[in-house]
Short mmCIF file of N, CA and C in Angstrom, two decimals:
data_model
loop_
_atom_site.label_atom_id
_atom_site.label_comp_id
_atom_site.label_asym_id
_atom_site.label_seq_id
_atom_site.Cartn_x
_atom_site.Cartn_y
_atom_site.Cartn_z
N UNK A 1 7.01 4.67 -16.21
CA UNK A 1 7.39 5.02 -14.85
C UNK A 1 8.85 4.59 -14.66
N UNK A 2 9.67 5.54 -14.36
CA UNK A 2 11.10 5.38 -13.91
C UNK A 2 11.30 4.36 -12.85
N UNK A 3 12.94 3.94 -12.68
CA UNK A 3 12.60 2.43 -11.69
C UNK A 3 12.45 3.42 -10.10
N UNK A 4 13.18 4.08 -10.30
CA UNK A 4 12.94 5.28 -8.64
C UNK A 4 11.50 5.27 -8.18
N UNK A 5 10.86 5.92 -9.40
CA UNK A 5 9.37 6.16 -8.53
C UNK A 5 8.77 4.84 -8.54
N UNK A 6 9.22 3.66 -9.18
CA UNK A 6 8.29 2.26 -9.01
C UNK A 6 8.57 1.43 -7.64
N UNK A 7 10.13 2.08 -7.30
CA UNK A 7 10.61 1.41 -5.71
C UNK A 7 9.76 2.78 -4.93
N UNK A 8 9.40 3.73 -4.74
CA UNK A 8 9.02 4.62 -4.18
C UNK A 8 7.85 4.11 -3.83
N UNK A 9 7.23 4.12 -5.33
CA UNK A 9 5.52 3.41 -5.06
C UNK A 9 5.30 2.40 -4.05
N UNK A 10 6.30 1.45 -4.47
CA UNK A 10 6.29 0.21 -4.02
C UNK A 10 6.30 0.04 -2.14
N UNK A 11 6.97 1.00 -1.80
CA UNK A 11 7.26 1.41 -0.17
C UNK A 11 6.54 1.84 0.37
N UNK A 12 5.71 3.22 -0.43
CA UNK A 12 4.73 3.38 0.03
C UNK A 12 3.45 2.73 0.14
N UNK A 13 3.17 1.97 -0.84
CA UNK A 13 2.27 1.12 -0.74
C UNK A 13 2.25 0.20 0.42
N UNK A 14 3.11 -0.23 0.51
CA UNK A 14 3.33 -1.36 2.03
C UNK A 14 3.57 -0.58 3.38
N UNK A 15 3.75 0.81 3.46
CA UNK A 15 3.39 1.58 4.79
C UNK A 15 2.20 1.31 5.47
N UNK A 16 1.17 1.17 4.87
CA UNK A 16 -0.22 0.94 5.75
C UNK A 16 -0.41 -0.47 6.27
N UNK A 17 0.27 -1.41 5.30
CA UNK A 17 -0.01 -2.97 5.98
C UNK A 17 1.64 -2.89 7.00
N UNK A 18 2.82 -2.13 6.80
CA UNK A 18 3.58 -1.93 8.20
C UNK A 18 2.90 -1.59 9.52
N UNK A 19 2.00 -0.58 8.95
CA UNK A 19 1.50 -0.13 10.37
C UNK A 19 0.40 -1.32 10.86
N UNK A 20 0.05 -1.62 9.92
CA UNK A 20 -0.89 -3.07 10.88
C UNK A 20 -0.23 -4.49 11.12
N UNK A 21 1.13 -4.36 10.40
CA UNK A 21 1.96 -5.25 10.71
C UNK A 21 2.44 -5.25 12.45
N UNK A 22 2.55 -3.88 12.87
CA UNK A 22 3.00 -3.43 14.07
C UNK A 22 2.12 -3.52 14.64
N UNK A 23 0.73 -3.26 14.82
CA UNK A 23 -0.03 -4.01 15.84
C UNK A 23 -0.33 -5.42 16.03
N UNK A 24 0.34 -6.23 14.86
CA UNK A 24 -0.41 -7.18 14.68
C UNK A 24 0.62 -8.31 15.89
N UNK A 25 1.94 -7.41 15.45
CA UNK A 25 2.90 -7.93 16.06
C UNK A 25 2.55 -7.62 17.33
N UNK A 26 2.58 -6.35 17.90
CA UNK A 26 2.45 -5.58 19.47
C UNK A 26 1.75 -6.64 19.88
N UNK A 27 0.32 -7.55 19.74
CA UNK A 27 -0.23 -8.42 20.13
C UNK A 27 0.06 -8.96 20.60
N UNK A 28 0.97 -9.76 19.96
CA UNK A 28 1.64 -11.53 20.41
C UNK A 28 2.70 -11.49 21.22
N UNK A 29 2.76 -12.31 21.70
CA UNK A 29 3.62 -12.51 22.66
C UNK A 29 5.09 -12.99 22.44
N UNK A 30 5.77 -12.03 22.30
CA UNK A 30 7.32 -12.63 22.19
C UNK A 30 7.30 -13.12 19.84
N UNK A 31 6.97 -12.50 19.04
CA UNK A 31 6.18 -12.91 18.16
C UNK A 31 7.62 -13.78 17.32
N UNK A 32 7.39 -14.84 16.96
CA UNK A 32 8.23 -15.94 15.82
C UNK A 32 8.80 -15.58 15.04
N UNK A 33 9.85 -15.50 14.10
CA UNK A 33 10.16 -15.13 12.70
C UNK A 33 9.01 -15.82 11.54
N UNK A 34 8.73 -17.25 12.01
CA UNK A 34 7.90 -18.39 11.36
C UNK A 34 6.73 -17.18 11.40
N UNK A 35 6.32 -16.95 12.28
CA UNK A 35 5.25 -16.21 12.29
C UNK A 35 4.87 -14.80 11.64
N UNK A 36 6.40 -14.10 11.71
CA UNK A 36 6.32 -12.88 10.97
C UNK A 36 6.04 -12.81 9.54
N UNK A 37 7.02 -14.26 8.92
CA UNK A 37 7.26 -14.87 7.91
C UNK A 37 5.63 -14.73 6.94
N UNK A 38 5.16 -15.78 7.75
CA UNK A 38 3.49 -15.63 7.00
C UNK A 38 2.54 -14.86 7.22
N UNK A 39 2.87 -14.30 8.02
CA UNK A 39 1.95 -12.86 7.69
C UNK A 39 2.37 -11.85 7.04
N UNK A 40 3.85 -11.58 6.34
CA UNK A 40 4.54 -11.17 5.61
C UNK A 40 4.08 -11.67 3.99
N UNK A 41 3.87 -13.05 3.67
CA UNK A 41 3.79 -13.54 3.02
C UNK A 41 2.05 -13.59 2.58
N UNK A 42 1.19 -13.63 3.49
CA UNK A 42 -0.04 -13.46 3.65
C UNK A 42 -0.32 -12.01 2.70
N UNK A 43 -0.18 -11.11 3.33
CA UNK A 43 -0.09 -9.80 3.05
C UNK A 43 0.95 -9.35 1.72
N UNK A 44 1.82 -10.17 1.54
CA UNK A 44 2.15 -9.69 -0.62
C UNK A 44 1.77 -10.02 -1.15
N UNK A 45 1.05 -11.24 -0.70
CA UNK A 45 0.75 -11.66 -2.11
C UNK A 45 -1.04 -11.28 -2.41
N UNK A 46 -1.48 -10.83 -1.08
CA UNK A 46 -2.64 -9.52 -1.51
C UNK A 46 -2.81 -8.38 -2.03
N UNK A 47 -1.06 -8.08 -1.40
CA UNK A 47 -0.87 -6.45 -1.97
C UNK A 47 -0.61 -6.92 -3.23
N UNK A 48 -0.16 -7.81 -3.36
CA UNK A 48 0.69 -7.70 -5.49
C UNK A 48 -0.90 -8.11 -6.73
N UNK A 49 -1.79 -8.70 -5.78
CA UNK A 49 -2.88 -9.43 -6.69
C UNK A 49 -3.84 -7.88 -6.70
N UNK A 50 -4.06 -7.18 -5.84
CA UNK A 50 -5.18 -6.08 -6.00
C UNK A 50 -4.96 -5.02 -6.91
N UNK A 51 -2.76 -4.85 -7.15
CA UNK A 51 -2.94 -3.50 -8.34
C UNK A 51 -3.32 -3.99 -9.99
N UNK A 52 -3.24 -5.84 -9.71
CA UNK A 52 -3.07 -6.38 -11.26
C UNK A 52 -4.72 -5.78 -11.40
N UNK A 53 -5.74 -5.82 -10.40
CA UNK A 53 -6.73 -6.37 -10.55
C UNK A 53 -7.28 -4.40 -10.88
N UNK A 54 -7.25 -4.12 -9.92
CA UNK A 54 -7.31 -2.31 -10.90
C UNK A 54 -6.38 -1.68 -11.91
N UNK A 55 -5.16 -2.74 -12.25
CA UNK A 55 -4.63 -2.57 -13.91
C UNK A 55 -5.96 -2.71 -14.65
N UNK A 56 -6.46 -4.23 -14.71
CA UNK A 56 -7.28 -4.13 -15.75
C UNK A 56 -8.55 -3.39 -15.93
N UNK A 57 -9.02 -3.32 -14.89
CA UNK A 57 -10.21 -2.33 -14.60
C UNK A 57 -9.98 -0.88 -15.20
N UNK A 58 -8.89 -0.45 -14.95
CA UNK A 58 -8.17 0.76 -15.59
C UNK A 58 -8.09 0.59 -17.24
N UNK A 59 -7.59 -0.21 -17.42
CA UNK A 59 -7.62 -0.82 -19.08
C UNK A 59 -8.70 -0.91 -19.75
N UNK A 60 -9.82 -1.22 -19.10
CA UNK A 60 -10.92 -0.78 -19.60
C UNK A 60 -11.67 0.23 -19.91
N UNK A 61 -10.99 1.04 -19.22
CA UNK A 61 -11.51 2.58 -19.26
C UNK A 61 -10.19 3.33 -20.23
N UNK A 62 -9.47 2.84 -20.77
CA UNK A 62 -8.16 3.51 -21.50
C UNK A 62 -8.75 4.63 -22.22
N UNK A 63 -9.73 3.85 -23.44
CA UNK A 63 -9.44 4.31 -24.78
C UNK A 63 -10.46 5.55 -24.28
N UNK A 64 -11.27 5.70 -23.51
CA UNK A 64 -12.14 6.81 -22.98
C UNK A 64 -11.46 8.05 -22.64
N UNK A 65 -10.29 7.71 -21.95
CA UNK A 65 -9.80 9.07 -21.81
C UNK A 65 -8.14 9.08 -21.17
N UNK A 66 -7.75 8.67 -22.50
CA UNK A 66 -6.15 8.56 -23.10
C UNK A 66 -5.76 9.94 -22.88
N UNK A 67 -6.20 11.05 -23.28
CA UNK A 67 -6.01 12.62 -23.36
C UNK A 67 -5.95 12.99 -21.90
N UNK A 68 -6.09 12.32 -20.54
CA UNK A 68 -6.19 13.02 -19.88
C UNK A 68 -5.85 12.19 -18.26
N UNK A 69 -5.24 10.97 -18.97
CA UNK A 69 -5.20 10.30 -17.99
C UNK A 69 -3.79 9.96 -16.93
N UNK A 70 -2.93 11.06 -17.25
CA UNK A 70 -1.83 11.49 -16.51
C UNK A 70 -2.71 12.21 -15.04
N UNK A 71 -3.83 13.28 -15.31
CA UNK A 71 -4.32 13.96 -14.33
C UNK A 71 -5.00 12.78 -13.11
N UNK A 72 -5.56 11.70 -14.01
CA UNK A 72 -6.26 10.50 -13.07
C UNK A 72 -5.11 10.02 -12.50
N UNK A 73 -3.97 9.69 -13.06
CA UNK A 73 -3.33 9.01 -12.14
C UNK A 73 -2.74 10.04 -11.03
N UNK A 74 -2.32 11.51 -11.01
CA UNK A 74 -2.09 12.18 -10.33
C UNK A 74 -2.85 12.44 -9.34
N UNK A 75 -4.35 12.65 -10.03
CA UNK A 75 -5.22 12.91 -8.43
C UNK A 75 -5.36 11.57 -7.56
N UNK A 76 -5.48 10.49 -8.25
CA UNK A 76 -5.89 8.83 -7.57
C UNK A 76 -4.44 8.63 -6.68
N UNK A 77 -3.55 9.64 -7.11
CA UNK A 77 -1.73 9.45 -5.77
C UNK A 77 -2.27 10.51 -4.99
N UNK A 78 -2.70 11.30 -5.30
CA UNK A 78 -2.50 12.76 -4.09
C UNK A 78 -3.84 11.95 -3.22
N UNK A 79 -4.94 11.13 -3.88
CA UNK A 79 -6.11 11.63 -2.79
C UNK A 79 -5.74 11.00 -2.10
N UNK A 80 -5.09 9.56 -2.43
CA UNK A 80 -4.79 8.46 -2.12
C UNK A 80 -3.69 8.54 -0.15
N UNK A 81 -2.31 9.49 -0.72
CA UNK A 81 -1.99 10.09 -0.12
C UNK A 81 -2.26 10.96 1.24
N UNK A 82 -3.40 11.54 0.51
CA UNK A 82 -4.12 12.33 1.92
C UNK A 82 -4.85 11.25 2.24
N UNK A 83 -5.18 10.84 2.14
CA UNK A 83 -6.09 9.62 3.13
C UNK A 83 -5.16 9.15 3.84
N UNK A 84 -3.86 8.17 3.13
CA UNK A 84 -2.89 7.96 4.26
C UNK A 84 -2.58 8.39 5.24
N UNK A 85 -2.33 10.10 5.00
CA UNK A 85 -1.99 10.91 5.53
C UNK A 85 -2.94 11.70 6.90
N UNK A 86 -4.20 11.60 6.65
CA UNK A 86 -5.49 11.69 7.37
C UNK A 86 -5.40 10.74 8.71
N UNK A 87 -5.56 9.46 7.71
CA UNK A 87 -5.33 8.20 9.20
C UNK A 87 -3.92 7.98 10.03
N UNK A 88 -3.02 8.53 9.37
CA UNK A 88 -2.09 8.68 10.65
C UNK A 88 -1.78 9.56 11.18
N UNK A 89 -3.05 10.99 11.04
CA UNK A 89 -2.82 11.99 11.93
C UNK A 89 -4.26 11.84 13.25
N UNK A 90 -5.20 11.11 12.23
CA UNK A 90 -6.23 11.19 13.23
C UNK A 90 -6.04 10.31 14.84
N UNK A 91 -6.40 10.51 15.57
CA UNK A 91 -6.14 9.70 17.24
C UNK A 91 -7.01 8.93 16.96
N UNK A 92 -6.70 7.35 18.11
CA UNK A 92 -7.81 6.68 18.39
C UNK A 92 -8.51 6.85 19.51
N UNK A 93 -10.07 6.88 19.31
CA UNK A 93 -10.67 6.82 20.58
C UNK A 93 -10.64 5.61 21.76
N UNK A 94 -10.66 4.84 21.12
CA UNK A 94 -10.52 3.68 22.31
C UNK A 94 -9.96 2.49 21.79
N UNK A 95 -9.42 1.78 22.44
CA UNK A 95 -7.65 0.86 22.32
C UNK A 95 -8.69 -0.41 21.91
N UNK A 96 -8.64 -1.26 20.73
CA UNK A 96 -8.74 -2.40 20.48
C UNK A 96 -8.53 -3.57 21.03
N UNK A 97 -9.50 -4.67 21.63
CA UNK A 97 -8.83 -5.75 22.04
C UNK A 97 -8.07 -6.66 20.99
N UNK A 98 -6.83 -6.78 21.52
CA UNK A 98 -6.08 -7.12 20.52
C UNK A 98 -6.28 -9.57 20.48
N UNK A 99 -6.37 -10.09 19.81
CA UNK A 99 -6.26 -11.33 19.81
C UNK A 99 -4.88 -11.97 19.99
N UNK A 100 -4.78 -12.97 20.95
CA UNK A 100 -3.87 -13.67 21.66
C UNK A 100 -3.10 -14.32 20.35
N UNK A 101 -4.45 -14.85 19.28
CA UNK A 101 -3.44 -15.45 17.91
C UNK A 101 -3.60 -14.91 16.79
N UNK A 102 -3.20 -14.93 15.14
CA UNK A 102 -3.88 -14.18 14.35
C UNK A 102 -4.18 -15.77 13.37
N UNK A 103 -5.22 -16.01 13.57
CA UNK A 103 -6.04 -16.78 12.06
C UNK A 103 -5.55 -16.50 10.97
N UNK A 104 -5.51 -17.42 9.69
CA UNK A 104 -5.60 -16.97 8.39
C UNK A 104 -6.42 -16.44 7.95
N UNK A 105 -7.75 -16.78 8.35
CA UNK A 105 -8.88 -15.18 7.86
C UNK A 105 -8.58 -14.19 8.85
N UNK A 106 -8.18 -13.83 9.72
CA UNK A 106 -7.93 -12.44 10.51
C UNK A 106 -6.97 -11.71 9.09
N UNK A 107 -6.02 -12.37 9.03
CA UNK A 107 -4.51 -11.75 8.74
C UNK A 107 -5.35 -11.21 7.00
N UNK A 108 -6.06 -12.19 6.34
CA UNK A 108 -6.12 -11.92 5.17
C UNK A 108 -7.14 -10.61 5.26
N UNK A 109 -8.23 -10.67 5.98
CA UNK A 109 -9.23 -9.25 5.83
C UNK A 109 -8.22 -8.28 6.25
N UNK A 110 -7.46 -8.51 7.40
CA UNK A 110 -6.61 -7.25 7.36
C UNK A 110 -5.96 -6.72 6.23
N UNK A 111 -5.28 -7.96 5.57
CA UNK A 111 -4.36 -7.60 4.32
C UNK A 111 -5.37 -7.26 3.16
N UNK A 112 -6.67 -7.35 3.25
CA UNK A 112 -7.35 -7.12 2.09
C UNK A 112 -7.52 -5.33 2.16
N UNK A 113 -8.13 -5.12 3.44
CA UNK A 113 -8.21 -3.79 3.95
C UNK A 113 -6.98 -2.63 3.79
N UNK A 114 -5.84 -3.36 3.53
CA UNK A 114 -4.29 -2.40 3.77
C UNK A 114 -4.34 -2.54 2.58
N UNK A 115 -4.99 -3.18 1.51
CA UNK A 115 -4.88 -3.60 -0.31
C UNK A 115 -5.51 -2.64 -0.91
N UNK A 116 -6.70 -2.26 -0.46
CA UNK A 116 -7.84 -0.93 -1.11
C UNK A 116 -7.05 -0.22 -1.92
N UNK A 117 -5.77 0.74 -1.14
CA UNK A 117 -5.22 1.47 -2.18
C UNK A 117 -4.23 1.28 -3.41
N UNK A 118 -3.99 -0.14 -3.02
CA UNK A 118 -3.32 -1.04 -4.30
C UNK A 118 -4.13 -1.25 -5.20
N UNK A 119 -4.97 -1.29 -5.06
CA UNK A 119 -6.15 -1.69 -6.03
C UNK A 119 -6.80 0.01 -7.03
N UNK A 120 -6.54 1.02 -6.32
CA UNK A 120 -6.78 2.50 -6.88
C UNK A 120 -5.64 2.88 -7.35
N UNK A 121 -4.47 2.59 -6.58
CA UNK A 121 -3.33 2.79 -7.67
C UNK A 121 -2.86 2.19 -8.50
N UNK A 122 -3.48 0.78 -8.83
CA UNK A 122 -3.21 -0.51 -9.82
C UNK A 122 -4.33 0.43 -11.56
N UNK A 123 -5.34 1.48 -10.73
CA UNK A 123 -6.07 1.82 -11.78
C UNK A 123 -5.35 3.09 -12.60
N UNK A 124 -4.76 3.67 -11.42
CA UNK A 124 -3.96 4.87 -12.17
C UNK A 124 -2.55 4.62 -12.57
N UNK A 125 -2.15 3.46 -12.77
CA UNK A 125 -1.35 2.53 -13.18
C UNK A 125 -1.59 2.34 -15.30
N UNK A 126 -2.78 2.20 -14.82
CA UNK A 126 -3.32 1.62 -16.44
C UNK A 126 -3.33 2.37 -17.07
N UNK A 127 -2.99 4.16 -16.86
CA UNK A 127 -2.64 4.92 -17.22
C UNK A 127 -1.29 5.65 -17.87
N UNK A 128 -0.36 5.10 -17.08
CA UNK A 128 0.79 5.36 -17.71
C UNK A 128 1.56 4.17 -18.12
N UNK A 129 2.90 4.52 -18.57
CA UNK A 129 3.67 3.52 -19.05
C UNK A 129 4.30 2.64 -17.72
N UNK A 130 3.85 1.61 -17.62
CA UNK A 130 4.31 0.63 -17.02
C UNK A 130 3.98 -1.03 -16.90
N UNK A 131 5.10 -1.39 -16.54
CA UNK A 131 5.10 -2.85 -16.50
C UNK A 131 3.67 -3.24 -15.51
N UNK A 132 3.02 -3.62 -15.41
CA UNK A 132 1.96 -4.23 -14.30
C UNK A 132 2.71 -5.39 -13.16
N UNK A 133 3.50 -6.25 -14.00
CA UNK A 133 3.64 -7.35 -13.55
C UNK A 133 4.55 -7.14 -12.58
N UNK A 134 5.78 -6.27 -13.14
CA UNK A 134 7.23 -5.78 -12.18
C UNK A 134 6.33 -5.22 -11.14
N UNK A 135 5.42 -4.14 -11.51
CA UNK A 135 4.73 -3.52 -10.47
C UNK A 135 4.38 -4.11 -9.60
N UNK A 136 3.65 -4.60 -9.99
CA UNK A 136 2.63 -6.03 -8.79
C UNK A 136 3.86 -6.85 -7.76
N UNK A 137 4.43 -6.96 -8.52
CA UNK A 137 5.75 -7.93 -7.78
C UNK A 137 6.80 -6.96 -6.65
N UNK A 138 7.43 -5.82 -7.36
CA UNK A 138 7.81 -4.92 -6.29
C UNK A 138 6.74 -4.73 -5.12
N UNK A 139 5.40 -4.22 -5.71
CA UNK A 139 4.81 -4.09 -4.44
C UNK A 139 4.66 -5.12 -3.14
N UNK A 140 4.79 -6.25 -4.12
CA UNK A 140 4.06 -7.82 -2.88
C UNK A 140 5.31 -7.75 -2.09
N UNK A 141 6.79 -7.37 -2.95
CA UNK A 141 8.05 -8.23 -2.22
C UNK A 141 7.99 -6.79 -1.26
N UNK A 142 7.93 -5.79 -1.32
CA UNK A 142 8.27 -4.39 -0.31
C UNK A 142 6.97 -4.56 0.98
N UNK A 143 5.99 -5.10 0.32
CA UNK A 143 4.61 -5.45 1.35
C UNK A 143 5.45 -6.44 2.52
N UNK A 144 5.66 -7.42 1.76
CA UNK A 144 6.16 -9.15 2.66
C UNK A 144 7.15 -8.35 3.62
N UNK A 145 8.17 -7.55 2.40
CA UNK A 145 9.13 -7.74 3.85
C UNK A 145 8.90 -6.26 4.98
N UNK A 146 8.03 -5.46 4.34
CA UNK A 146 7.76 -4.54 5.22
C UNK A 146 7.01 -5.25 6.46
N UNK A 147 6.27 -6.00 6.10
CA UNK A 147 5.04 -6.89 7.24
C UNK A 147 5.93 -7.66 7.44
N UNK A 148 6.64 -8.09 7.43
CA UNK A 148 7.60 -9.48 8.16
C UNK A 148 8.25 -8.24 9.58
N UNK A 149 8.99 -7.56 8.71
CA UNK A 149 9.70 -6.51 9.65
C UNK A 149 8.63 -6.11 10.74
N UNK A 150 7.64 -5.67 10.22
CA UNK A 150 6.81 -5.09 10.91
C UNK A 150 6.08 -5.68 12.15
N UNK A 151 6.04 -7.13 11.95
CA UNK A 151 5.46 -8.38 13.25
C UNK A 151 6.56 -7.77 14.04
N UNK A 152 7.42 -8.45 13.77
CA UNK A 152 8.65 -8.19 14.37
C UNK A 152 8.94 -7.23 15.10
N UNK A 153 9.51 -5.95 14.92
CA UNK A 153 9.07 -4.84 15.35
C UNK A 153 8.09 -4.30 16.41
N UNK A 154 6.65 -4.64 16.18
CA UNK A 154 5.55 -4.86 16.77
C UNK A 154 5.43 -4.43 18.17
N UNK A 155 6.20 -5.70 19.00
CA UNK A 155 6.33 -5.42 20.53
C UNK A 155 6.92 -4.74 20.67
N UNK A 156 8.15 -4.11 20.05
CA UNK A 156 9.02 -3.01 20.66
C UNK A 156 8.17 -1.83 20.44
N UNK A 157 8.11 -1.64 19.30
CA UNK A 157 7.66 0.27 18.43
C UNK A 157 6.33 0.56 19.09
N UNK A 158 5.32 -0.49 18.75
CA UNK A 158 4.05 -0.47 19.06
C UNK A 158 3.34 0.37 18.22
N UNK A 159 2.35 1.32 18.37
CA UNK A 159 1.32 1.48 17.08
C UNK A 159 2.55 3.43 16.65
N UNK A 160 2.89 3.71 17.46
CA UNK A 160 3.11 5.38 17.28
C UNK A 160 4.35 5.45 15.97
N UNK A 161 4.94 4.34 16.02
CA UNK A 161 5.51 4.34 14.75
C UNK A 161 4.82 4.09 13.43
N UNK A 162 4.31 3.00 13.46
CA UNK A 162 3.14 2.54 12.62
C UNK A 162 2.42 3.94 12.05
N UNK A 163 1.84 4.70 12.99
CA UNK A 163 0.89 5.67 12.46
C UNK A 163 1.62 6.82 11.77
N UNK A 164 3.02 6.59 12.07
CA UNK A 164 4.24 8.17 11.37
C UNK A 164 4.46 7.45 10.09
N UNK A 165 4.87 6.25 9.82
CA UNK A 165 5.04 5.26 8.59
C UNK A 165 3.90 5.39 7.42
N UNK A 166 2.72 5.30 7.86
CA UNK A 166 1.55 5.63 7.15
C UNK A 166 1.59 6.84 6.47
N UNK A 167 1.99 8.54 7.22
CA UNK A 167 2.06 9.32 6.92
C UNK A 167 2.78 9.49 6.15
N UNK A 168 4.14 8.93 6.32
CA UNK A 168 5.74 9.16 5.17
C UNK A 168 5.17 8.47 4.22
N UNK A 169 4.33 7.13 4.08
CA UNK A 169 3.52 6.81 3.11
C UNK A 169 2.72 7.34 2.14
N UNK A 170 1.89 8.03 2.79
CA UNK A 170 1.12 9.02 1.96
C UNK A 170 1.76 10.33 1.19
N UNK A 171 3.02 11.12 2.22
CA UNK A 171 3.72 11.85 1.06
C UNK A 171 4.40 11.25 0.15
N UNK A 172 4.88 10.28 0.28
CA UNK A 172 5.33 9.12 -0.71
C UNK A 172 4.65 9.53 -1.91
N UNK A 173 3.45 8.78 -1.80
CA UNK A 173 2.24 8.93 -2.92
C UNK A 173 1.87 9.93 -3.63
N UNK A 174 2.07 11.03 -2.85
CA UNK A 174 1.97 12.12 -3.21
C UNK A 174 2.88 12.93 -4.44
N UNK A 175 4.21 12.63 -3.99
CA UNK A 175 5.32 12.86 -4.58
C UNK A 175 5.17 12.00 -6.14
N UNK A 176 5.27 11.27 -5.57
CA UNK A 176 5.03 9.28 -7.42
C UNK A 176 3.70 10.21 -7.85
N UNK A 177 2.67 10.64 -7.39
CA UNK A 177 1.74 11.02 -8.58
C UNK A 177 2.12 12.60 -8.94
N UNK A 178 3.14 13.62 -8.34
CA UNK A 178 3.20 14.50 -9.31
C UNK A 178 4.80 14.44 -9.88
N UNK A 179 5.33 13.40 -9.68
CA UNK A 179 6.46 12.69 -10.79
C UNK A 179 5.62 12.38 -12.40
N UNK A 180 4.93 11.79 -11.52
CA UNK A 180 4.52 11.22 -13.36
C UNK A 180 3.24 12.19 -13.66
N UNK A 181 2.68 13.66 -13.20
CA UNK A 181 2.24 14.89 -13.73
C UNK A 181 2.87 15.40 -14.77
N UNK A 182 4.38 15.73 -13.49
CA UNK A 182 5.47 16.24 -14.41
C UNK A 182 5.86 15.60 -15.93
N UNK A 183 6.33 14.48 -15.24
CA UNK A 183 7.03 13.54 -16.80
C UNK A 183 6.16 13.60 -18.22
N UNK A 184 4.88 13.34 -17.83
CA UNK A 184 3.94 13.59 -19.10
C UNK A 184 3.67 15.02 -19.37
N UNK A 185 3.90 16.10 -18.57
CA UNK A 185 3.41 17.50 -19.05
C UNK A 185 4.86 18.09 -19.81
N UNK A 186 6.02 17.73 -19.14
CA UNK A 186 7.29 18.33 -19.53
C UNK A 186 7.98 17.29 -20.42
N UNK A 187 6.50 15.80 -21.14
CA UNK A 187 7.30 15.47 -22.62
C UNK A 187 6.79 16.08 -23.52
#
């Protein structure tokens, strides 16, 4: 994987924990840097641990289907993608009570929940040529500071940005899995 589409990946991957960065922020009141800080920090180092963890899961499945596993990683970006892309077109029905503080177990199920697709693209990862580790690490540091930004942010933007971010997210994804279609069909 070229370093372009690994910063690409990497952005898009942290669009969905932005957008819950921005509510998380919209919440609080007047919200801290201290505060943005660790939930920034909360949230990379979930996003960077879930693609190691569907690297290897992926690695296990290599030698099964080496012949064909440019197409897995392509469809596991596009579906991946439209799902992004799904939840920030769909409306909400009714407005969440939001919590006055965020816990360290609040912040982490959230960050586990915004991780799911780190963890499906950590599998279609194990597929092509790439570093895991750089991977894992771009993603946590683009996660942190997307979610740092994103507390931050929060009270001003509120969720309608959040939900357009998700979307540019998902074509993101879209794009990184038929980059590396291309690259393996046109070597």
């Amino acid at each position: 994987m070229n370093p372009v589409s690994l910063i690409f990946l990497a952005l898009a991957m942290s669009t969905d924990a932005f957008a819950a960065a921005i509510g998380k922020g919209s919440s609080l009141h007047k919200p801290r840097l201290t505060e943005a800080l660790r939930t920034g920090l909360i949230f990379g180092v979930i996003e960077a641990i879930t693609p190691v963890i569907g690297w290897f899961i992926g690695q296990a499945a290599t030698r099964w289907v080496e012949s064909w596993d440019h197409w897995i990683a392509f469809t596991l970006l596009v579906a991946l993608g439209l799902h992004m892309i799904y939840n920030g077109l769909k409306h909400e029905e009714a407005e969440e009570e939001k919590p006055g503080q965020h816990s360290f177990f609040i912040l982490a199920v959230t960050a586990v929940a915004t991780s799911i697709d780190a963890l499906a693209v950590g599998v279609g990862l194990a597929f092509v040529d790439v570093n895991i580790w750089v991977a894992a690490a771009a993603i946590g540091l683009a996660t942190m500071t997307m979610v740092t930004l994103g507390v931050m942010l929060g009270r001003v933007l509120g969720t309608v940005v959040g939900k357009r971010a998700e979307i540019v997210g998902g074509v993101v994804l879209m794009i990184v899995g038929a980059t590396i279609l291309y690259e393996h069909l046109s070597a």
